Amino acid sequence: MTHKRHTATIALFLAFACLPARAETVLLARGDDTFGQGWLFLDVSGRCRIATPRHVVEMSDGKLAAPDLLDSQGRLHPTEAPVAAIDETLDLAFLTVRGTIAKEGCSRDRVRATPLQPIIDSIKQATLEITTPAERQSLAVAFRALSRDSGGGQIIALAPVDASASFQKGMSGGTIIYNGRPIAMLYEVDTDEGVGVALRYDRIAAELQKLSAEPVEAEQRPDGSFGNMMLMKGRVSQKDNGIGAFLAGSSALHVAPDRDRVTFVVEMDRLSDIAGLRVKGQGLAGQGSLIVEADSDGQGFVPGSRCALSDDLACPMSPRRVSRLRITLTGPATADYRIDSLEPMMTR
């Protein structure tokens, strides 16, 4: 997304639908209303993963950032452990998904290494599936060439069937589908020529198999941090500093209100005795309130406490057993909050 060939900046509109329950193209948010595409699937070890072009998660210094997954209800879920394909000539990377989608909504489909050549030889048209913050989109495409590389058919050139339609920047990571099966992943578009270049999924599967020999470890998080976080309302206001990076302790979290609210749902690793919440950051003082609501093992959120925001705030509440907290920061639309740490106050 920050790659010079592809900059996808899309206004944030919210749609309402169920969490993903099958393999599909998903939206990856890098903060500051910047997005890219990826393919959600379950790997052979049972981890919820995303395949995406490497440039979608690559920063200007060449390091890989873990974007957040934006679901169809406008909620951000963290990803972690971005890793590039072992073959450095491929514009390809993989992410591990955390949070609610990984637990409840991840696909049961897998990226398969079954050779695609017999299928590709018979294809005249297929469908490019992409997603935006507002909707899913399908575009009929035709193959223009079965190879643009020396490997013989690993890369596919294609173009829209409808001459009035066109490929756009920001479609990188969109997936070519034929009879419900992923065939290739779009990773480059030439908007002038109306041609896209896609990497075949049997090639993607082969790279995934290479990486499977190297276990993907969860990023280390600071002691006392939450096990998971989902941004329900508001937006990440600084690029490459999303909730995944915040949970990993590698960056602060910059957020701005939507309709005077920033709302998170955070999960504990286990039922815990909590007596409040401590927040440290910048730009919080004098803006509004911190509202904390508690849930005990799926019983529903009940009021916990309300405190005036400050840049170093310990907001107490009556001690209780908690599995989740819903945390709301109120403030004007012009507010820009930097959260350096967000920690439960444990009773013991």
Coordinates of C-alpha atoms in Angstrom, one line a residue:
M1 CA 0.0 0.0 0.0
T2 CA 2.9 2.4 0.7
H3 CA 4.7 0.8 -2.3
K4 CA 5.3 3.3 -5.1
R5 CA 3.3 1.2 -7.5
H6 CA 0.3 0.8 -5.3
T7 CA -1.2 3.4 -2.9
A8 CA -4.7 2.6 -1.8
T9 CA -6.4 5.4 0.1
I10 CA -10.1 4.9 0.3
A11 CA -12.7 6.8 2.3
L12 CA -14.0 4.7 5.2
F13 CA -17.6 3.6 4.8
L14 CA -19.1 0.9 7.0
A15 CA -21.2 -2.1 5.9
F16 CA -22.9 -4.6 8.0
A17 CA -22.6 -8.4 7.5
C18 CA -21.4 -11.5 9.4
L19 CA -17.8 -12.2 10.2
P20 CA -16.0 -14.1 7.5
A21 CA -16.8 -17.8 7.6
R22 CA -15.1 -18.9 4.4
A23 CA -12.0 -18.2 2.4
E24 CA -12.3 -14.8 0.9
T25 CA -10.7 -11.5 0.0
V26 CA -10.4 -9.3 3.1
L27 CA -9.3 -5.7 3.7
L28 CA -6.0 -4.9 5.4
A29 CA -5.8 -1.5 7.2
R30 CA -2.5 0.2 7.7
G31 CA -3.9 3.2 9.6
D32 CA -4.7 6.7 8.3
D33 CA -7.4 5.3 6.0
T34 CA -4.9 3.3 4.0
F35 CA -5.9 -0.2 2.8
G36 CA -4.8 -3.2 0.8
Q37 CA -6.2 -6.7 0.0
G38 CA -5.4 -10.2 1.2
W39 CA -6.8 -13.7 1.1
L40 CA -8.0 -15.2 4.4
F41 CA -7.5 -19.0 4.8
L42 CA -6.7 -21.7 7.4
D43 CA -3.2 -23.3 7.1
V44 CA -2.5 -27.0 7.7
S45 CA -1.5 -26.4 11.3
G46 CA -4.9 -24.8 12.1
R47 CA -3.7 -21.1 12.1
C48 CA -5.8 -18.4 10.6
R49 CA -3.6 -16.8 7.9
I50 CA -3.7 -14.2 5.2
A51 CA -1.7 -14.2 1.9
T52 CA -1.0 -10.8 0.4
P53 CA 1.5 -9.1 -1.9
R54 CA 4.6 -8.2 0.0
H55 CA 4.4 -4.6 -0.9
V56 CA 1.0 -4.3 0.9
V57 CA 2.8 -4.9 4.2
E58 CA 6.2 -3.4 3.4
M59 CA 7.2 -0.1 4.9
S60 CA 9.6 2.4 3.2
D61 CA 12.6 1.0 5.1
G62 CA 11.9 -2.5 3.8
K63 CA 10.6 -3.9 7.1
L64 CA 7.2 -5.7 7.2
A65 CA 4.4 -4.2 9.2
A66 CA 1.4 -6.1 10.7
P67 CA -1.7 -4.4 9.4
D68 CA -5.2 -4.8 11.0
L69 CA -8.0 -6.8 9.3
L70 CA -11.1 -4.6 8.7
D71 CA -14.2 -6.8 8.8
S72 CA -17.5 -6.1 7.1
Q73 CA -18.8 -4.5 10.3
G74 CA -16.1 -1.9 10.3
R75 CA -14.2 -3.5 13.2
L76 CA -10.4 -3.8 13.3
H77 CA -8.8 -7.1 14.3
P78 CA -5.0 -7.4 14.9
T79 CA -2.7 -9.5 12.8
E80 CA 0.9 -10.5 13.6
A81 CA 4.1 -12.2 12.5
P82 CA 4.3 -10.8 8.9
V83 CA 6.8 -13.0 6.9
A84 CA 7.9 -12.7 3.3
A85 CA 8.1 -15.6 0.9
I86 CA 11.4 -17.4 1.0
D87 CA 11.8 -16.7 -2.8
E88 CA 12.7 -13.1 -2.7
T89 CA 11.7 -12.6 -6.3
L90 CA 8.1 -13.1 -5.4
D91 CA 5.9 -10.2 -4.3
L92 CA 4.3 -12.3 -1.6
A93 CA 3.9 -12.3 2.2
F94 CA 1.9 -14.1 4.9
L95 CA 0.3 -12.9 8.1
T96 CA -1.2 -14.6 11.1
V97 CA -4.7 -13.4 12.3
R98 CA -5.5 -12.9 15.9
G99 CA -8.8 -12.1 17.7
T100 CA -12.4 -12.9 17.1
I101 CA -12.0 -13.9 13.4
A102 CA -9.3 -16.3 14.2
K103 CA -11.4 -17.9 17.0
E104 CA -14.8 -18.0 15.4
G105 CA -14.9 -16.8 11.8
C106 CA -11.7 -18.0 10.0
S107 CA -12.2 -20.0 6.8
R108 CA -12.1 -23.8 6.8
D109 CA -10.6 -23.7 3.3
R110 CA -6.9 -24.1 2.7
V111 CA -4.5 -22.8 0.0
R112 CA -3.9 -26.0 -1.9
A113 CA -0.7 -27.0 -3.8
T114 CA -2.7 -29.1 -6.4
P115 CA -1.4 -28.1 -9.8
L116 CA -3.6 -25.6 -11.5
Q117 CA -2.4 -26.0 -15.1
P118 CA -5.3 -28.3 -16.2
I119 CA -7.8 -25.8 -14.9
I120 CA -6.0 -22.7 -16.3
D121 CA -5.8 -24.4 -19.7
S122 CA -9.6 -24.6 -19.8
I123 CA -10.4 -21.1 -18.5
K124 CA -11.6 -18.3 -20.8
Q125 CA -13.0 -16.1 -18.1
A126 CA -12.8 -15.9 -14.3
T127 CA -13.8 -13.4 -11.6
L128 CA -11.6 -10.9 -9.7
E129 CA -12.9 -10.5 -6.1
I130 CA -11.9 -7.5 -4.1
T131 CA -13.4 -5.8 -1.0
T132 CA -13.7 -2.2 0.0
P133 CA -14.8 -0.7 3.3
A134 CA -18.3 -0.4 1.8
E135 CA -18.8 -3.6 -0.2
R136 CA -17.5 -6.7 -1.9
Q137 CA -16.9 -6.3 -5.6
S138 CA -16.6 -8.9 -8.4
L139 CA -15.1 -8.1 -11.8
A140 CA -15.2 -10.5 -14.8
V141 CA -11.7 -10.9 -16.2
A142 CA -10.2 -12.7 -19.2
F143 CA -6.7 -14.2 -19.3
R144 CA -4.4 -12.4 -21.8
A145 CA -1.3 -14.6 -21.2
L146 CA -0.6 -17.7 -19.1
S147 CA 3.0 -16.7 -18.2
R148 CA 5.1 -13.6 -17.9
D149 CA 8.0 -15.3 -16.2
S150 CA 10.8 -17.8 -16.9
G151 CA 9.1 -20.4 -14.7
G152 CA 6.5 -21.3 -17.3
G153 CA 3.0 -20.3 -16.3
Q154 CA 3.5 -19.2 -12.7
I155 CA 2.3 -15.7 -13.4
I156 CA -0.9 -14.7 -15.3
A157 CA -1.6 -11.6 -17.2
L158 CA -5.3 -10.6 -17.4
A159 CA -7.7 -7.8 -18.2
P160 CA -11.3 -6.9 -17.5
V161 CA -13.9 -8.4 -19.8
D162 CA -15.9 -5.2 -19.8
A163 CA -13.9 -2.5 -21.6
S164 CA -15.6 0.2 -19.5
A165 CA -14.3 -1.4 -16.3
S166 CA -10.7 -1.0 -15.3
F167 CA -8.2 -2.1 -12.8
Q168 CA -7.4 0.4 -10.1
K169 CA -4.5 0.9 -7.7
G170 CA -5.4 -0.7 -4.4
M171 CA -6.7 -3.9 -5.9
S172 CA -3.4 -5.6 -5.1
G173 CA -4.2 -8.8 -3.1
G174 CA -7.5 -9.3 -4.9
T175 CA -8.1 -12.9 -5.9
I176 CA -9.0 -14.5 -9.2
I177 CA -11.7 -17.1 -8.6
Y178 CA -12.9 -19.8 -11.0
N179 CA -15.8 -22.1 -9.9
G180 CA -15.3 -21.1 -6.3
R181 CA -11.6 -21.8 -6.3
P182 CA -8.8 -19.3 -5.9
I183 CA -6.6 -19.4 -9.1
A184 CA -4.3 -16.4 -8.7
M185 CA -3.6 -13.3 -6.6
L186 CA -3.4 -9.9 -8.3
Y187 CA -0.2 -8.1 -7.3
E188 CA 0.4 -5.5 -10.0
V189 CA -1.8 -3.4 -12.2
D190 CA -1.1 -1.1 -15.2
T191 CA -3.9 1.3 -15.2
D192 CA -2.9 2.8 -18.6
E193 CA -2.8 -0.5 -20.4
G194 CA -5.7 -2.0 -18.4
V195 CA -3.7 -5.2 -17.6
G196 CA -3.1 -6.9 -14.3
V197 CA -0.5 -9.4 -13.3
A198 CA -1.3 -12.2 -10.8
L199 CA 0.6 -15.0 -9.1
R200 CA -0.9 -18.5 -9.3
Y201 CA -2.1 -20.0 -6.1
D202 CA -0.2 -23.3 -6.6
R203 CA 2.9 -21.2 -6.5
I204 CA 1.7 -19.4 -3.4
A205 CA 0.9 -22.8 -1.8
A206 CA 4.4 -24.0 -2.6
E207 CA 5.9 -21.0 -0.8
L208 CA 3.6 -21.6 2.2
Q209 CA 4.9 -25.1 2.4
K210 CA 8.5 -23.9 2.6
L211 CA 7.6 -21.6 5.5
S212 CA 5.7 -24.3 7.3
A213 CA 9.0 -25.9 8.3
E214 CA 9.7 -22.7 10.2
P215 CA 7.2 -22.3 13.0
V216 CA 5.4 -19.0 13.2
E217 CA 5.6 -17.7 16.7
A218 CA 3.3 -15.2 18.2
E219 CA 4.9 -11.8 18.9
Q220 CA 5.9 -11.3 22.4
R221 CA 3.7 -8.9 24.3
P222 CA 4.5 -7.0 27.5
D223 CA 3.5 -8.6 30.8
G224 CA 0.1 -7.4 32.0
S225 CA -1.1 -6.6 28.5
F226 CA -4.4 -7.8 27.1
G227 CA -4.7 -11.0 25.2
N228 CA -6.6 -9.4 22.3
M229 CA -8.1 -6.1 21.2
M230 CA -10.8 -5.2 18.7
L231 CA -11.4 -1.6 17.6
M232 CA -15.2 -1.2 17.4
K233 CA -15.6 2.6 16.7
G234 CA -13.1 5.2 15.7
R235 CA -10.1 4.9 13.4
V236 CA -6.3 4.5 13.5
S237 CA -4.9 7.9 12.6
Q238 CA -1.3 7.1 12.0
K239 CA 0.0 4.7 9.3
D240 CA 1.8 1.5 10.3
N241 CA 0.9 1.9 14.0
G242 CA -2.2 -0.4 14.3
I243 CA -3.6 -2.4 17.1
G244 CA -1.4 -5.5 16.2
A245 CA 1.7 -3.4 16.6
F246 CA 0.4 -1.9 19.9
L247 CA -0.5 -5.3 21.4
A248 CA 3.0 -6.5 20.5
G249 CA 4.5 -3.5 22.3
S250 CA 6.3 -2.2 19.2
S251 CA 4.4 1.1 18.9
A252 CA 2.0 3.5 20.5
L253 CA -1.6 3.5 19.1
H254 CA -2.9 6.7 17.5
V255 CA -6.7 6.8 17.3
A256 CA -9.3 9.5 16.4
P257 CA -13.0 9.4 17.4
D258 CA -15.9 8.6 15.2
R259 CA -19.1 10.3 16.3
D260 CA -17.3 11.5 19.4
R261 CA -16.3 7.9 20.4
V262 CA -13.3 5.5 20.3
T263 CA -14.4 2.1 21.5
F264 CA -12.3 -1.0 22.0
V265 CA -13.3 -4.5 23.2
V266 CA -10.3 -6.1 24.9
E267 CA -10.1 -9.7 26.0
M268 CA -8.2 -11.3 28.9
D269 CA -6.3 -14.5 28.4
R270 CA -8.4 -15.9 31.2
L271 CA -11.0 -14.8 33.8
S272 CA -9.2 -12.3 35.9
D273 CA -9.9 -10.2 39.0
I274 CA -9.7 -6.6 37.9
A275 CA -10.1 -3.4 39.9
G276 CA -9.8 -0.8 37.2
L277 CA -7.9 0.4 34.1
R278 CA -4.7 2.4 33.7
V279 CA -4.2 4.4 30.6
K280 CA -1.1 6.4 29.6
G281 CA -0.7 8.5 26.5
Q282 CA -0.7 12.0 25.0
G283 CA -3.6 14.3 23.9
L284 CA -6.0 12.7 26.3
A285 CA -6.2 15.3 29.1
G286 CA -9.3 17.6 29.0
Q287 CA -10.9 15.9 25.9
G288 CA -13.6 13.7 27.5
S289 CA -14.2 10.7 29.6
L290 CA -13.0 7.1 29.9
I291 CA -15.9 4.7 30.2
V292 CA -15.2 1.1 31.3
E293 CA -17.7 -1.7 31.1
A294 CA -17.0 -5.3 32.1
D295 CA -18.2 -8.7 31.0
S296 CA -17.8 -11.9 33.0
D297 CA -17.5 -14.9 30.7
G298 CA -20.1 -13.9 28.1
Q299 CA -22.8 -12.6 30.5
G300 CA -22.9 -9.2 28.8
F301 CA -21.3 -5.8 29.5
V302 CA -22.3 -4.0 32.7
P303 CA -21.1 -0.5 33.8
G304 CA -17.7 -0.5 35.5
S305 CA -16.5 3.1 35.9
R306 CA -16.3 6.5 34.3
C307 CA -13.3 8.8 34.7
A308 CA -12.2 12.1 33.2
L309 CA -9.5 11.5 30.7
S310 CA -5.9 12.5 31.5
D311 CA -2.5 11.5 30.1
D312 CA -1.8 9.3 33.0
L313 CA -5.0 7.9 34.3
A314 CA -5.8 5.2 36.9
C315 CA -9.5 4.6 36.7
P316 CA -10.8 2.4 39.5
M317 CA -13.9 0.3 39.6
S318 CA -15.4 -2.3 42.0
P319 CA -13.3 -5.4 41.9
R320 CA -14.9 -8.2 39.7
R321 CA -14.1 -11.3 37.7
V322 CA -13.6 -10.2 34.1
S323 CA -13.2 -11.9 30.7
R324 CA -13.6 -8.8 28.5
L325 CA -13.7 -5.0 28.9
R326 CA -15.4 -2.5 26.6
I327 CA -13.4 0.7 26.8
T328 CA -14.7 4.0 25.4
L329 CA -12.8 7.2 25.1
T330 CA -15.1 10.2 24.4
G331 CA -14.0 13.3 22.7
P332 CA -14.5 15.7 19.8
A333 CA -13.9 14.7 16.2
T334 CA -10.8 16.8 16.2
A335 CA -9.2 14.8 19.0
D336 CA -6.1 12.7 18.2
Y337 CA -5.3 10.3 21.0
R338 CA -1.9 8.7 21.4
I339 CA -2.2 5.6 23.7
D340 CA 1.2 4.4 25.0
S341 CA -0.2 1.8 27.3
L342 CA -3.5 0.3 28.3
E343 CA -3.3 -2.1 31.3
P344 CA -5.8 -3.7 33.7
M345 CA -5.4 -3.0 37.4
M346 CA -5.3 -6.5 38.9
T347 CA -6.5 -7.1 42.4
R348 CA -3.7 -9.6 42.9

